[in-house]
PDB file of C-alpha atoms in Angstrom:
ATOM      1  CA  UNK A   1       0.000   0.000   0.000  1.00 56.00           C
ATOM      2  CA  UNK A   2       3.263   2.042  -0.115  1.00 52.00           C
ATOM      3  CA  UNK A   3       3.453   4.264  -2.862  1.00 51.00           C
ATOM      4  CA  UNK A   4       6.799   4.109  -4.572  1.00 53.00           C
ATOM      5  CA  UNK A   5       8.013   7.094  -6.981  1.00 59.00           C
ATOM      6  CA  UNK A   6       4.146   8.281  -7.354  1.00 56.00           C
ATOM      7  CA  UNK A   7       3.022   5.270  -8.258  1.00 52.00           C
ATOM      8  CA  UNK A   8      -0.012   3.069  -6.432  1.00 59.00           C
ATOM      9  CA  UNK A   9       1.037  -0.679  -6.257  1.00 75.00           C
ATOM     10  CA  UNK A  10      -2.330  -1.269  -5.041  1.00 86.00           C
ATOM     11  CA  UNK A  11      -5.650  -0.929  -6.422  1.00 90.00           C
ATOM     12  CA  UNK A  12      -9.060  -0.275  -4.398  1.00 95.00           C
ATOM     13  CA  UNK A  13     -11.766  -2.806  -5.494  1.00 96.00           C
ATOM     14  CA  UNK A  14     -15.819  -1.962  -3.184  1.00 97.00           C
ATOM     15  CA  UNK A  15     -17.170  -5.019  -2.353  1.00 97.00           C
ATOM     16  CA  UNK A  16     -20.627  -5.807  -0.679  1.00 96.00           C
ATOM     17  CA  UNK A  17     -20.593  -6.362   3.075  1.00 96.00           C
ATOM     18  CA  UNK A  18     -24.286  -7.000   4.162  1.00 94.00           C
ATOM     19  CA  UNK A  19     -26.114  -3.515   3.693  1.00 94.00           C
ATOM     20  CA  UNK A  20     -23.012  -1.714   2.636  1.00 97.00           C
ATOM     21  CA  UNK A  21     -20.350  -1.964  -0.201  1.00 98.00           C
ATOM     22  CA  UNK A  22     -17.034  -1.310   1.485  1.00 98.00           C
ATOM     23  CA  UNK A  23     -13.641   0.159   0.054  1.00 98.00           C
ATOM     24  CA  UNK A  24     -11.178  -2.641   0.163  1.00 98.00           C
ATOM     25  CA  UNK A  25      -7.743  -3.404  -0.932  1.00 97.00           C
ATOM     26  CA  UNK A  26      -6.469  -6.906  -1.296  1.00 96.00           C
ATOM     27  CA  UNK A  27      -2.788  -8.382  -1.807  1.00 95.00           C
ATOM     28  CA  UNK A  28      -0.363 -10.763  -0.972  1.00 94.00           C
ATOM     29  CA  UNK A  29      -0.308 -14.828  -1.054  1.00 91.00           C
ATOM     30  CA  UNK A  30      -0.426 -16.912   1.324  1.00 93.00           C
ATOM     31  CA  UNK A  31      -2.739 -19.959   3.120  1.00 95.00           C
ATOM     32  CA  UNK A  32      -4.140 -17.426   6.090  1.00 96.00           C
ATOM     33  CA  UNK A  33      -5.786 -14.065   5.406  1.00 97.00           C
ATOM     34  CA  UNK A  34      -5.251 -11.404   7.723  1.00 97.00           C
ATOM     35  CA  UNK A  35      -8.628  -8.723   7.755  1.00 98.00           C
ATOM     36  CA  UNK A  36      -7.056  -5.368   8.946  1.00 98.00           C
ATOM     37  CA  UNK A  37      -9.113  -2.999  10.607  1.00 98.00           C
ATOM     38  CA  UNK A  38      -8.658   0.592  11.139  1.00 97.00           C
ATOM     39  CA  UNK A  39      -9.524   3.143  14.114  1.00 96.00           C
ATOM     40  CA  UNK A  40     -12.063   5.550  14.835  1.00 94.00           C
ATOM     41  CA  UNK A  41     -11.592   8.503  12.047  1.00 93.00           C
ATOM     42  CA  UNK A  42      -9.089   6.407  10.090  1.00 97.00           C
ATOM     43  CA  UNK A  43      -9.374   4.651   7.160  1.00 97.00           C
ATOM     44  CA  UNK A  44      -7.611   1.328   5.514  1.00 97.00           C
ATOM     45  CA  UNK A  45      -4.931   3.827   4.808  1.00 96.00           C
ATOM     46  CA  UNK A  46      -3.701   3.603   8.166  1.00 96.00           C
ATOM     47  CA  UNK A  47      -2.075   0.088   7.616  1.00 96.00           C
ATOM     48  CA  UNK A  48      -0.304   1.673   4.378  1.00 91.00           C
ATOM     49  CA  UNK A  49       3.032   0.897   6.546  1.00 90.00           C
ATOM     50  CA  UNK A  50       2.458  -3.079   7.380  1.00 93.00           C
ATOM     51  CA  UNK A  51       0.526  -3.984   4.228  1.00 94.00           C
ATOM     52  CA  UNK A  52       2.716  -4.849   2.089  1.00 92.00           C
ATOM     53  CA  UNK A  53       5.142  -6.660   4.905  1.00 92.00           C
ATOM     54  CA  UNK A  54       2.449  -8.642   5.675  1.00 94.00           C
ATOM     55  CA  UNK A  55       1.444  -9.557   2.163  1.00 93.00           C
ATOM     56  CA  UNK A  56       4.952 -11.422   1.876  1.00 93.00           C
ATOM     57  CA  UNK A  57       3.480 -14.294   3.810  1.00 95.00           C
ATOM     58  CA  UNK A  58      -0.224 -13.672   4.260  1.00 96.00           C
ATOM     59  CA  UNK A  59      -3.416 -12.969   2.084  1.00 96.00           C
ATOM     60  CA  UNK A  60      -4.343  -9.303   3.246  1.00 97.00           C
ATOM     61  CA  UNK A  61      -7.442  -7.789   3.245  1.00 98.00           C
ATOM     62  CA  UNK A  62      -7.650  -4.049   4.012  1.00 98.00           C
ATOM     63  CA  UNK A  63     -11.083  -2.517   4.716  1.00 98.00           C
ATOM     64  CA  UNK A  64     -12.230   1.447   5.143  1.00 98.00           C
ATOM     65  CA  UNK A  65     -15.022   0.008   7.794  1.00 97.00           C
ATOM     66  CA  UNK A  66     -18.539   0.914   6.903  1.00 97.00           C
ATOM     67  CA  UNK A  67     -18.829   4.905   7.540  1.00 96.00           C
ATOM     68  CA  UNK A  68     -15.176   5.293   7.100  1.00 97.00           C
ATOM     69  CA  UNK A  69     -12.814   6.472   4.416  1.00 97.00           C
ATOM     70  CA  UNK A  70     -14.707   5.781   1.034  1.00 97.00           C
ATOM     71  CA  UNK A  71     -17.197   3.352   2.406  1.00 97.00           C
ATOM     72  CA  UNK A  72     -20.599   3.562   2.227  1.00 96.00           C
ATOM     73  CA  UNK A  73     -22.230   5.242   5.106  1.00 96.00           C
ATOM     74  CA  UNK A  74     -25.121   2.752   6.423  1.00 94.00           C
ATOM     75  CA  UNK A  75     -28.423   3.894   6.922  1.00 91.00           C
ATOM     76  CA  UNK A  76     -28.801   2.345  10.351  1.00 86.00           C
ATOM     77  CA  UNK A  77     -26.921   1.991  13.684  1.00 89.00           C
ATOM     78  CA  UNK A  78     -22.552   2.596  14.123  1.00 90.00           C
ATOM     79  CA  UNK A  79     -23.364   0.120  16.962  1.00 93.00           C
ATOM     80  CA  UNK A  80     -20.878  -2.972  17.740  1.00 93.00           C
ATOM     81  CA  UNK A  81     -23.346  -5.102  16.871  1.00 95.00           C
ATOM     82  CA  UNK A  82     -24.411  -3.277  13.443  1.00 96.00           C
ATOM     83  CA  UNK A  83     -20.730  -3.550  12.842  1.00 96.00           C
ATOM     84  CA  UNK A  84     -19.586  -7.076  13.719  1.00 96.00           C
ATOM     85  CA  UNK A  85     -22.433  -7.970  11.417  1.00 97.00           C
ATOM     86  CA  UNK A  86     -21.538  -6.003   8.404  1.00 97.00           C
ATOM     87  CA  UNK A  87     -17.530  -7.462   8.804  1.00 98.00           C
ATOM     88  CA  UNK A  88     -18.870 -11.008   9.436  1.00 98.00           C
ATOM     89  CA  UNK A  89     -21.135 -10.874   6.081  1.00 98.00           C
ATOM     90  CA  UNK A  90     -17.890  -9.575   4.138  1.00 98.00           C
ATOM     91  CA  UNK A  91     -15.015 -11.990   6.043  1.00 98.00           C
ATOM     92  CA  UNK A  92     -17.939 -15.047   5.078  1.00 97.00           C
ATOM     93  CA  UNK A  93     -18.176 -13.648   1.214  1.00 97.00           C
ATOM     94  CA  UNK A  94     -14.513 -12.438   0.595  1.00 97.00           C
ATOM     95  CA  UNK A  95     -12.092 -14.320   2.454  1.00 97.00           C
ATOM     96  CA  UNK A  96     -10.554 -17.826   2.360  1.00 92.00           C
ATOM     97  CA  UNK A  97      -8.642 -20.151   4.839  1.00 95.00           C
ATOM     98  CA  UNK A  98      -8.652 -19.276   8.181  1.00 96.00           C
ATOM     99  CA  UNK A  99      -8.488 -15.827   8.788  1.00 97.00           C
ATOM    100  CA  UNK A 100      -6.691 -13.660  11.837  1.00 96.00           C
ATOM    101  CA  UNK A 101      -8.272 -10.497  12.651  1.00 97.00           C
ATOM    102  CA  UNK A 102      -6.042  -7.347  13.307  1.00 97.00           C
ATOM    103  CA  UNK A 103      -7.643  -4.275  14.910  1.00 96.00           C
ATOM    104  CA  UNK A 104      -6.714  -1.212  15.855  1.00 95.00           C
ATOM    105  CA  UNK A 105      -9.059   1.259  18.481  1.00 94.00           C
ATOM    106  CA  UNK A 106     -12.411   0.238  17.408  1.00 94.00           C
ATOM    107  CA  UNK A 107     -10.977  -1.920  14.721  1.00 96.00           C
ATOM    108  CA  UNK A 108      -9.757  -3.814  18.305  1.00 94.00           C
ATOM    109  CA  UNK A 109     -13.239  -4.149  19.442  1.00 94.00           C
ATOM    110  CA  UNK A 110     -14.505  -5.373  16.191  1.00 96.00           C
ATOM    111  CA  UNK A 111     -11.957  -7.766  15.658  1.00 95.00           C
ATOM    112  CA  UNK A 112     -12.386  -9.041  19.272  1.00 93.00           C
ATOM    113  CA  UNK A 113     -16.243  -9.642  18.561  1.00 94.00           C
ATOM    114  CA  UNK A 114     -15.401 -11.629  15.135  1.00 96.00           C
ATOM    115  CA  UNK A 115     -12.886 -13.614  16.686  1.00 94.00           C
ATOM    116  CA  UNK A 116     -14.817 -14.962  19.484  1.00 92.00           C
ATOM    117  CA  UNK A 117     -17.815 -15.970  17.652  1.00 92.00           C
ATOM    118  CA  UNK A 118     -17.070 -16.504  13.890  1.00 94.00           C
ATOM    119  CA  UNK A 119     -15.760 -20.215  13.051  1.00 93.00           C
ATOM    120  CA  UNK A 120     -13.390 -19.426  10.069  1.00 94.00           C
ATOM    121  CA  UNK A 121     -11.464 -17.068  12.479  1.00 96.00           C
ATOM    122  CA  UNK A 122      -8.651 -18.333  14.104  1.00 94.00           C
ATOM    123  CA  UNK A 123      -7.348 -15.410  16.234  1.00 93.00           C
ATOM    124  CA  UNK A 124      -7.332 -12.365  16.673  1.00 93.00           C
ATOM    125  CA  UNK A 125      -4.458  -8.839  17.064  1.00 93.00           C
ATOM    126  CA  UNK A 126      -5.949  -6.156  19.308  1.00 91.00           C
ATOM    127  CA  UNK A 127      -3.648  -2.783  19.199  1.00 92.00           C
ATOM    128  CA  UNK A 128      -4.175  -0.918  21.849  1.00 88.00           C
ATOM    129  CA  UNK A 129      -8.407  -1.856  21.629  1.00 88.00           C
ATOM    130  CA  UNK A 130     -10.982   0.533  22.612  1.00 84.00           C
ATOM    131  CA  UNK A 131     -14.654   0.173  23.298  1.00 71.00           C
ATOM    132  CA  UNK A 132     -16.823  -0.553  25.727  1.00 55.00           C
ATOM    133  CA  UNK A 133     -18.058  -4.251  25.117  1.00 57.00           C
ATOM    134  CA  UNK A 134     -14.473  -5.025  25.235  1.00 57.00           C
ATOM    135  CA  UNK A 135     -14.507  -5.359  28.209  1.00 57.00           C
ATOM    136  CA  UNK A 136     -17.103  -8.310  28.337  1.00 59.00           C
ATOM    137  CA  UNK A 137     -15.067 -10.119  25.616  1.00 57.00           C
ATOM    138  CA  UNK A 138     -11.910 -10.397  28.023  1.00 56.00           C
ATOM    139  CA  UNK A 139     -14.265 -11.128  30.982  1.00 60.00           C
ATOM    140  CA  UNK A 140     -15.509 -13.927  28.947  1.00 61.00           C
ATOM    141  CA  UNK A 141     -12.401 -15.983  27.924  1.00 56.00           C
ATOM    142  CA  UNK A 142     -11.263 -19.011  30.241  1.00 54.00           C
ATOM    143  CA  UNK A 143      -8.415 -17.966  33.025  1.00 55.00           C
ATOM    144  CA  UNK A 144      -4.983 -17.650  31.670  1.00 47.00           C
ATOM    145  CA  UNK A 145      -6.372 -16.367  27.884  1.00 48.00           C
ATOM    146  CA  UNK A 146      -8.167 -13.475  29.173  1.00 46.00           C
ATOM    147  CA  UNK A 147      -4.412 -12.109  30.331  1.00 46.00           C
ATOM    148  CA  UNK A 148      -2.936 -12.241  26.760  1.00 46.00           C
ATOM    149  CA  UNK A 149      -5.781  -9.236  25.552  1.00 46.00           C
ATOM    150  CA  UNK A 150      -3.985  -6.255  25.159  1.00 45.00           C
ATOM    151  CA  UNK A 151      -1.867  -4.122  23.232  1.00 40.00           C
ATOM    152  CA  UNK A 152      -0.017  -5.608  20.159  1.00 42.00           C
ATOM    153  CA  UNK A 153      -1.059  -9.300  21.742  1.00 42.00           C
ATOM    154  CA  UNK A 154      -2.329 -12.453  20.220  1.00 46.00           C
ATOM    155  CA  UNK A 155      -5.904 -13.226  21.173  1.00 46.00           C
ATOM    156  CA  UNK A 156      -5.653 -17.087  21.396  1.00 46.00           C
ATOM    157  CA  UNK A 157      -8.591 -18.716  21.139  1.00 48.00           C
ATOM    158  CA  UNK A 158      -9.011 -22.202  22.353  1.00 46.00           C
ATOM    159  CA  UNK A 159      -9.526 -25.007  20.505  1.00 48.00           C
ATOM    160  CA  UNK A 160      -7.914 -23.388  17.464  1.00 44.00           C
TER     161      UNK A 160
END
């Protein structure tokens, strides 16, 4: 997602996501795909940095979330649960293998929600997560998992 000398190595493709068609850029090979997920007020442009690292050994699948960047804006709810939703309808239609969420801020919370409840993903990177129903995710894990949630760390699921 770099841009060398002027030049976009990347191209945008908008791709349906439940109610909303979101702003997406996909690269990389590999047999996992890693769904990156931006901040409040940011957009898939703040993983511009990692992208292309991360596309060396993984599928990568950069999103503007819905309301974000140049994503639609949904007519209903910005609510966690309007939002896990919408990312669950597009990681079920546009990704393959198992697939690690990455988050960032409220891309944390997100990616906490998809991790602990949709089959296909296998864990999940919280950077420094936000949001208040975070804090029921880490209350829900088993003892010694619920101590690994936090900034920059794994969320290991068990049983994966």
């Amino acid at each position: 997602m770099s841009t060398p000398k002027g030049r976009a190595p990347h191209s945008a493709e908008w791709l349906e996501a439940d109610d909303v068609t979101l702003r997406t850029v996909r690269l990389g090979q590999g047999d996992t795909t890693l769904v990156l997920l931006h901040g409040y007020g940011e957009s898939l442009m703040a993983w511009r940095a990692l992208a292309d690292r991360l596309g060396t050994r993984f599928r990568v699948v950069a999103v503007d979330l819905p309301g974000f960047g140049l994503s639609d804006k949904p007519a209903g709810p910005y609510t966690l649960e309007a939002m896990h939703r919408r990312m669950a309808a597009f990681v079920s239609r546009w990704t393959e293998g198992p697939v690690i969420v990455v988050g960032h801020s409220m891309g944390g919370e997100i990616a906490a929600s998809l991790a602990m409840s949709e089959p296909r993903v296998v864990a999940g990177v919280l950077i420094a997560p936000a949001g208040y129903a975070l804090a029921g995710v880490v209350d829900s894990l088993p003892p010694g998992v619920a101590g690994l949630a936090g900034a920059a760390t794994p969320l290991v699921l068990p049983g994966h």
